[in-house]
CSV table of C-alpha atoms in Angstrom, one decimal:
chain,number,residue,atom,x,y,z
A,531,MET,CA,17.9,-1.8,-22.4
A,532,ASN,CA,14.3,-0.9,-23.2
A,533,MET,CA,13.7,-0.6,-19.4
A,534,LEU,CA,15.8,2.6,-19.2
A,535,GLY,CA,13.6,5.7,-18.5
A,536,LYS,CA,10.5,3.6,-17.8
A,537,LYS,CA,8.7,2.8,-14.5
A,538,LEU,CA,9.4,-0.5,-12.7
A,539,VAL,CA,6.6,-1.7,-10.5
A,540,THR,CA,7.3,-4.6,-8.1
A,541,LYS,CA,6.2,-5.6,-4.5
A,542,GLN,CA,9.1,-3.6,-3.2
A,543,THR,CA,8.4,-0.3,-5.0
A,544,PRO,CA,5.7,2.3,-4.4
A,545,LYS,CA,2.4,1.6,-6.2
A,546,ASP,CA,3.4,4.0,-9.0
A,547,GLY,CA,6.8,2.3,-9.4
A,548,VAL,CA,10.2,3.9,-9.7
A,549,LYS,CA,12.0,5.2,-12.8
A,550,VAL,CA,14.8,3.0,-14.1
A,551,ASN,CA,18.0,5.0,-14.4
A,552,LYS,CA,20.5,2.1,-14.5
A,553,VAL,CA,20.5,-1.5,-15.7
A,554,MET,CA,22.9,-4.2,-14.5
A,555,VAL,CA,23.9,-6.7,-17.2
A,556,ALA,CA,24.8,-10.1,-15.8
A,557,GLU,CA,25.3,-13.6,-17.0
A,558,ALA,CA,22.1,-15.6,-17.4
A,559,LEU,CA,22.2,-18.9,-15.5
A,560,ASP,CA,19.7,-21.7,-15.2
A,561,ILE,CA,18.7,-22.5,-11.6
A,562,ALA,CA,18.3,-26.1,-10.6
A,563,ARG,CA,17.5,-25.4,-6.9
A,564,GLU,CA,16.9,-22.3,-4.8
A,565,THR,CA,17.7,-21.6,-1.1
A,566,TYR,CA,17.8,-18.5,1.1
A,567,PHE,CA,20.9,-17.3,3.0
A,568,ALA,CA,21.6,-14.1,4.9
A,569,ILE,CA,24.0,-12.6,7.4
A,570,LEU,CA,22.6,-9.7,9.5
A,571,MET,CA,23.1,-7.8,12.7
A,572,ASP,CA,20.6,-9.1,15.3
A,573,ARG,CA,20.1,-7.2,18.5
A,574,SER,CA,18.7,-10.2,20.3
A,575,PHE,CA,21.9,-12.1,19.7
A,576,GLY,CA,24.1,-9.0,20.2
A,577,GLY,CA,26.0,-9.4,17.0
A,578,PRO,CA,25.9,-11.0,13.5
A,579,VAL,CA,23.7,-14.0,12.8
A,580,MET,CA,23.4,-16.4,9.9
A,581,VAL,CA,19.9,-17.1,8.7
A,582,GLY,CA,19.1,-19.8,6.1
A,583,SER,CA,16.3,-21.8,4.6
A,584,PRO,CA,16.1,-24.5,2.0
A,585,ASN,CA,13.1,-22.6,0.7
A,586,GLY,CA,14.5,-19.9,-1.5
A,587,GLY,CA,13.4,-17.7,-4.3
A,588,VAL,CA,10.4,-16.5,-2.3
A,589,ASP,CA,9.7,-13.9,0.4
A,590,ILE,CA,11.5,-15.2,3.5
A,591,GLU,CA,8.8,-13.5,5.7
A,592,GLU,CA,6.2,-15.8,4.0
A,593,VAL,CA,8.4,-18.8,4.7
A,594,ALA,CA,8.8,-17.8,8.3
A,595,GLU,CA,5.0,-17.5,8.7
A,596,LYS,CA,4.0,-20.7,6.9
A,597,ASN,CA,6.9,-23.0,7.8
A,598,PRO,CA,9.0,-21.6,10.7
A,599,ALA,CA,10.7,-24.9,11.2
A,600,SER,CA,12.5,-24.4,7.9
A,601,ILE,CA,14.3,-21.3,9.1
A,602,PHE,CA,17.7,-21.9,10.6
A,603,LYS,CA,19.6,-19.3,12.7
A,604,GLU,CA,23.2,-19.5,13.9
A,605,PRO,CA,24.9,-16.7,15.8
A,606,ILE,CA,28.4,-15.8,14.8
A,607,ASP,CA,31.2,-15.1,17.3
A,608,ILE,CA,32.4,-11.6,16.3
A,609,VAL,CA,36.0,-12.5,17.2
A,610,GLU,CA,36.2,-16.0,15.8
A,611,GLY,CA,34.0,-15.6,12.8
A,612,ILE,CA,32.2,-18.4,11.0
A,613,THR,CA,33.8,-21.7,11.7
A,614,ASP,CA,34.1,-24.6,9.3
A,615,VAL,CA,31.7,-26.6,11.4
A,616,GLN,CA,29.1,-23.8,11.3
A,617,ALA,CA,29.5,-23.2,7.6
A,618,ASP,CA,29.2,-27.0,6.8
A,619,ALA,CA,26.1,-27.3,9.1
A,620,MET,CA,24.4,-24.4,7.4
A,621,ALA,CA,25.1,-25.8,4.0
A,622,LYS,CA,23.6,-29.1,5.0
A,623,ASN,CA,20.5,-27.3,6.5
A,624,LEU,CA,20.1,-25.5,3.2
A,625,GLY,CA,19.9,-28.9,1.5
A,626,PHE,CA,23.2,-29.1,-0.4
A,627,LYS,CA,24.5,-32.6,-1.0
A,628,GLY,CA,27.8,-34.2,-1.7
A,629,GLN,CA,30.6,-32.0,-3.1
A,630,LYS,CA,28.2,-29.0,-3.1
A,631,ILE,CA,28.3,-28.9,0.7
A,632,ALA,CA,31.9,-27.8,0.6
A,633,GLN,CA,31.2,-25.3,-2.2
A,634,ALA,CA,28.3,-23.8,-0.3
A,635,ALA,CA,30.3,-23.6,2.9
A,636,LYS,CA,33.1,-21.8,1.1
A,637,GLU,CA,30.6,-19.3,-0.3
A,638,ILE,CA,29.1,-18.8,3.2
A,639,LYS,CA,32.5,-18.0,4.7
A,640,ASN,CA,33.4,-15.6,1.8
A,641,LEU,CA,30.0,-13.8,2.3
A,642,TYR,CA,31.0,-13.2,5.9
A,643,LYS,CA,34.3,-11.7,4.8
A,644,LEU,CA,32.4,-9.4,2.6
A,645,PHE,CA,30.0,-8.6,5.4
A,646,LEU,CA,32.9,-7.4,7.5
A,647,LYS,CA,34.9,-5.7,4.7
A,648,VAL,CA,32.1,-3.4,3.6
A,649,ASP,CA,30.6,-2.7,7.1
A,650,ALA,CA,27.3,-4.3,6.2
A,651,THR,CA,24.3,-4.6,8.5
A,652,GLN,CA,22.8,-7.2,6.2
A,653,VAL,CA,23.9,-9.4,3.3
A,654,GLU,CA,21.0,-11.3,1.8
A,655,ILE,CA,21.3,-13.8,-1.0
A,656,ASN,CA,18.0,-14.9,-2.5
A,657,PRO,CA,18.3,-17.2,-4.2
A,658,PHE,CA,21.5,-18.9,-3.0
A,659,GLY,CA,21.3,-21.9,-5.2
A,660,GLU,CA,22.8,-24.4,-7.6
A,661,THR,CA,23.0,-24.7,-11.3
A,662,PRO,CA,22.1,-27.8,-13.4
A,663,ASP,CA,25.9,-28.4,-13.9
A,664,GLY,CA,26.5,-28.5,-10.1
A,665,ARG,CA,27.8,-25.0,-9.3
A,666,VAL,CA,26.8,-23.2,-6.1
A,667,VAL,CA,25.9,-19.6,-7.1
A,668,CYS,CA,24.7,-16.3,-5.4
A,669,PHE,CA,22.1,-15.5,-8.0
A,670,ASP,CA,20.8,-12.3,-6.4
A,671,ALA,CA,22.0,-10.2,-3.5
A,672,LYS,CA,20.9,-7.2,-1.4
A,673,ILE,CA,23.3,-5.4,0.9
A,674,ASN,CA,22.6,-2.8,3.6
A,675,PHE,CA,25.5,-0.7,4.8
A,676,ASP,CA,26.1,0.9,8.2
A,677,ASP,CA,25.7,4.7,7.8
A,678,ASN,CA,28.1,5.2,10.7
A,679,ALA,CA,30.9,3.6,8.5
A,680,ALA,CA,30.4,6.0,5.6
A,681,PHE,CA,33.7,7.7,6.5
A,682,ARG,CA,35.7,4.5,5.7
A,683,GLN,CA,33.4,3.2,2.9
A,684,LYS,CA,33.5,6.4,0.8
A,685,GLU,CA,33.7,4.5,-2.5
A,686,ILE,CA,30.5,2.6,-1.7
A,687,PHE,CA,28.5,5.6,-0.4
A,688,ALA,CA,29.6,7.6,-3.4
A,689,GLN,CA,27.4,5.3,-5.5
A,690,GLU,CA,24.3,6.2,-3.6
A,691,ASP,CA,21.4,7.0,-5.9
A,692,PHE,CA,19.4,10.0,-4.6
A,693,SER,CA,16.9,10.1,-7.4
A,694,GLU,CA,14.3,8.3,-5.3
A,695,SER,CA,15.1,10.2,-2.1
A,696,ASP,CA,13.2,13.2,-0.6
A,697,PRO,CA,15.4,16.2,-1.7
A,698,ARG,CA,14.9,17.7,1.8
A,699,GLU,CA,16.4,14.6,3.4
A,700,VAL,CA,19.3,14.7,1.0
A,701,GLN,CA,19.9,18.4,1.8
A,702,ALA,CA,19.7,17.6,5.5
A,703,SER,CA,22.3,14.8,5.3
A,704,LYS,CA,24.8,17.2,3.7
A,705,HIS,CA,24.8,19.1,7.0
A,706,ASN,CA,24.6,16.1,9.3
A,707,LEU,CA,21.0,16.7,10.2
A,708,ASN,CA,18.6,13.8,10.7
A,709,TYR,CA,15.4,14.8,8.8
A,710,ILE,CA,12.2,13.0,7.8
A,711,GLY,CA,9.5,14.9,6.0
A,712,MET,CA,5.8,14.5,7.0
A,713,ASP,CA,2.5,15.9,5.9
A,714,GLY,CA,1.7,18.3,8.8
A,715,ASN,CA,2.3,22.0,9.2
A,716,ILE,CA,4.3,22.4,12.5
A,717,ALA,CA,8.0,22.0,11.9
A,718,CYS,CA,10.0,20.5,14.7
A,719,LEU,CA,13.7,21.2,15.5
A,720,VAL,CA,14.8,18.9,18.4
A,721,ASN,CA,18.0,17.3,19.7
A,722,GLY,CA,17.6,13.6,20.2
A,723,ALA,CA,15.5,11.0,18.5
A,724,GLY,CA,13.5,10.2,21.6
A,725,LEU,CA,12.7,13.9,22.3
A,726,ALA,CA,11.8,14.3,18.7
A,727,MET,CA,9.2,11.5,18.9
A,728,ALA,CA,7.8,12.9,22.2
A,729,THR,CA,7.5,16.3,20.6
A,730,MET,CA,5.6,15.0,17.6
A,731,ASP,CA,3.3,13.0,19.9
A,732,ILE,CA,2.5,16.0,22.1
A,733,ILE,CA,1.8,18.1,19.0
A,734,LYS,CA,-0.7,15.5,17.9
A,735,LEU,CA,-2.2,15.4,21.5
A,736,HIS,CA,-2.9,19.1,21.1
A,737,ARG,CA,-4.6,18.4,17.8
A,738,GLY,CA,-1.7,19.7,15.7
A,739,SER,CA,0.2,18.0,13.0
A,740,PRO,CA,4.0,17.7,12.8
A,741,ALA,CA,5.6,18.6,9.4
A,742,ASN,CA,8.8,16.7,10.0
A,743,PHE,CA,11.2,14.9,12.3
A,744,LEU,CA,14.4,16.9,12.6
A,745,ASP,CA,17.1,15.9,15.0
A,746,VAL,CA,20.1,18.2,15.2
A,747,GLY,CA,22.0,15.8,17.5
A,748,GLY,CA,24.3,16.5,20.5
A,749,THR,CA,27.2,18.1,18.7
A,750,VAL,CA,25.2,20.7,16.8
A,751,THR,CA,26.8,24.0,15.7
A,752,GLU,CA,25.3,27.4,15.0
A,753,ASN,CA,25.8,26.8,11.3
A,754,GLN,CA,23.8,23.6,11.4
A,755,VAL,CA,21.0,25.4,13.2
A,756,TYR,CA,21.0,27.9,10.3
A,757,HIS,CA,20.8,25.2,7.7
A,758,ALA,CA,18.0,23.5,9.7
A,759,PHE,CA,15.9,26.7,9.7
A,760,THR,CA,16.6,27.1,6.0
A,761,LEU,CA,15.4,23.6,5.4
A,762,LEU,CA,12.3,24.0,7.5
A,763,THR,CA,11.2,27.3,6.0
A,764,SER,CA,11.7,25.9,2.4
A,765,ASP,CA,8.7,23.6,3.0
A,766,VAL,CA,5.6,25.6,1.9
A,767,GLN,CA,3.3,23.5,4.1
A,768,VAL,CA,5.1,24.7,7.3
A,769,LYS,CA,3.1,27.4,9.1
A,770,ALA,CA,5.0,27.4,12.4
A,771,ILE,CA,8.3,26.2,13.9
A,772,LEU,CA,8.7,24.5,17.3
A,773,VAL,CA,12.2,24.3,18.7
A,774,ASN,CA,12.4,21.9,21.7
A,775,ILE,CA,15.9,21.5,23.1
A,776,PHE,CA,17.1,19.7,26.2
A,777,GLY,CA,20.7,20.7,26.8
A,778,GLY,CA,22.5,17.7,28.1
A,779,ILE,CA,25.4,17.4,25.7
A,780,VAL,CA,24.3,20.3,23.5
A,781,ASN,CA,24.8,23.9,24.7
A,782,CYS,CA,21.5,25.8,24.8
A,783,ALA,CA,23.4,29.0,24.1
A,784,THR,CA,24.7,27.6,20.9
A,785,ILE,CA,21.2,26.8,19.8
A,786,ALA,CA,20.0,30.3,20.9
A,787,ARG,CA,22.7,32.0,18.9
A,788,GLY,CA,21.9,29.8,15.9
A,789,ILE,CA,18.2,30.6,16.1
A,790,THR,CA,18.7,34.4,16.3
A,791,ASN,CA,21.2,34.4,13.5
A,792,ALA,CA,19.0,32.2,11.3
A,793,CYS,CA,15.9,34.3,11.9
A,794,LYS,CA,17.7,37.5,11.0
A,795,SER,CA,19.4,35.9,7.9
A,796,ILE,CA,16.3,34.4,6.4
A,797,ASN,CA,14.0,37.1,7.7
A,798,LEU,CA,11.7,34.6,9.3
A,799,LYS,CA,8.0,35.4,9.1
A,800,LEU,CA,6.6,32.2,10.6
A,801,PRO,CA,5.6,31.9,14.3
A,802,LEU,CA,8.6,30.5,16.2
A,803,ILE,CA,8.0,28.8,19.5
A,804,VAL,CA,11.1,27.9,21.6
A,805,ARG,CA,11.5,25.7,24.6
A,806,LEU,CA,15.0,25.4,26.0
A,807,GLU,CA,16.2,23.5,29.1
A,808,GLY,CA,19.5,22.3,30.4
A,809,THR,CA,23.1,23.4,29.9
A,810,ASN,CA,23.6,27.2,29.8
A,811,VAL,CA,19.8,27.7,29.6
A,812,GLU,CA,19.9,31.1,31.4
A,813,GLU,CA,22.4,32.5,28.9
A,814,ALA,CA,20.4,31.1,26.1
A,815,ARG,CA,17.2,32.8,27.3
A,816,LYS,CA,19.1,36.0,27.6
A,817,ILE,CA,20.3,35.8,24.0
A,818,LEU,CA,16.7,35.2,22.8
A,819,SER,CA,15.2,38.0,24.9
A,820,GLU,CA,17.8,40.5,23.8
A,821,SER,CA,17.4,39.6,20.1
A,822,ASN,CA,14.3,41.7,19.8
A,823,LEU,CA,12.8,39.0,17.6
A,824,PRO,CA,9.2,37.9,17.9
A,825,ILE,CA,10.0,34.6,19.5
A,826,ILE,CA,7.4,32.8,21.6
A,827,THR,CA,9.1,31.2,24.6
A,828,ALA,CA,7.6,28.2,26.5
A,829,VAL,CA,8.3,26.9,30.0
A,830,ASP,CA,7.9,23.2,29.2
A,831,LEU,CA,7.1,20.8,26.3
A,832,ASP,CA,3.3,20.8,26.9
A,833,ASP,CA,3.3,24.6,26.9
A,834,ALA,CA,5.4,24.7,23.7
A,835,ALA,CA,3.1,22.3,21.9
A,836,SER,CA,0.0,24.2,23.0
A,837,LYS,CA,1.5,27.6,21.8
A,838,ALA,CA,2.6,26.1,18.5
A,839,VAL,CA,-0.8,24.8,17.7
A,840,ALA,CA,-2.5,28.0,18.8
A,841,SER,CA,-0.1,30.1,16.8
A,842,ILE,CA,-1.4,28.7,13.5
A,843,SER,CA,-5.0,28.2,14.3
A,844,PRO,CA,-6.2,31.6,13.0
A,845,ARG,CA,-4.0,31.2,9.9
A,846,VAL,CA,-5.5,27.8,9.1
A,847,VAL,CA,-9.0,29.1,9.5
A,848,ALA,CA,-8.2,32.1,7.2
A,849,GLU,CA,-6.7,29.8,4.6
A,850,ARG,CA,-9.7,27.6,4.6
A,851,LEU,CA,-12.0,30.6,4.1
């Protein structure tokens, strides 16, 4: 228990380590042999895949690089599941012998049941091995869960530890906003991940620096826009806000009303550049023009990025002086 409150530094932590808030106590077992086994979703196979190697207890990436022939992959039929033949074959590929083949195959099939039950995207057992007295054991495990299944895996997601998370990202998730903080000074509010990436790229092209990735999605509400602005303006490094919306699913008028209400509620002082296009864009532009707010409008993405960078240039110079 002496680890509690101290920093743990491993290959999988930041260089400064992470603070230990919890310690899991488990039975200590001797390991006679180590293998690697995982079940994960693989886009190239269009579904779940078993991945195994008789070389366990080490980084699987290192094994794949140095000895790719020792990596075994087997796609799983999402309807039929893992068959007895597949489970036995994987157990043999992992190097289990005699009675341990049946034990390993049973564990493999049970792991797939777990994979389905908890809506996992990956279940990784490393090492998946055997003890000196002949038992097949999952000695260590890592499980990734599908965020889209949080509504039916409430008990699991309630255990999420936010102590290592960016508080801005935690706040955004409470309002169903997709947010990633960066080190620039131009905040971005966009609908759609692809458009968000393009917006950040074109800001960089104009020699600016994006402060975040914020995707409000296609079902955004006025209230979400308000919380998005609150989140963006809470970041002291933000010197301007660029809103770039293409209204396919989203209604531009909803965004416009959300923008004007947010600006008035938080008394926005930062330069605000808005580019809207798509569904109800004319109504949206009317809402913005009649708001009497100092909003800088843009005709396209290039124009928006150019105006966003230009809006903070004098401020940046003044701050440096």
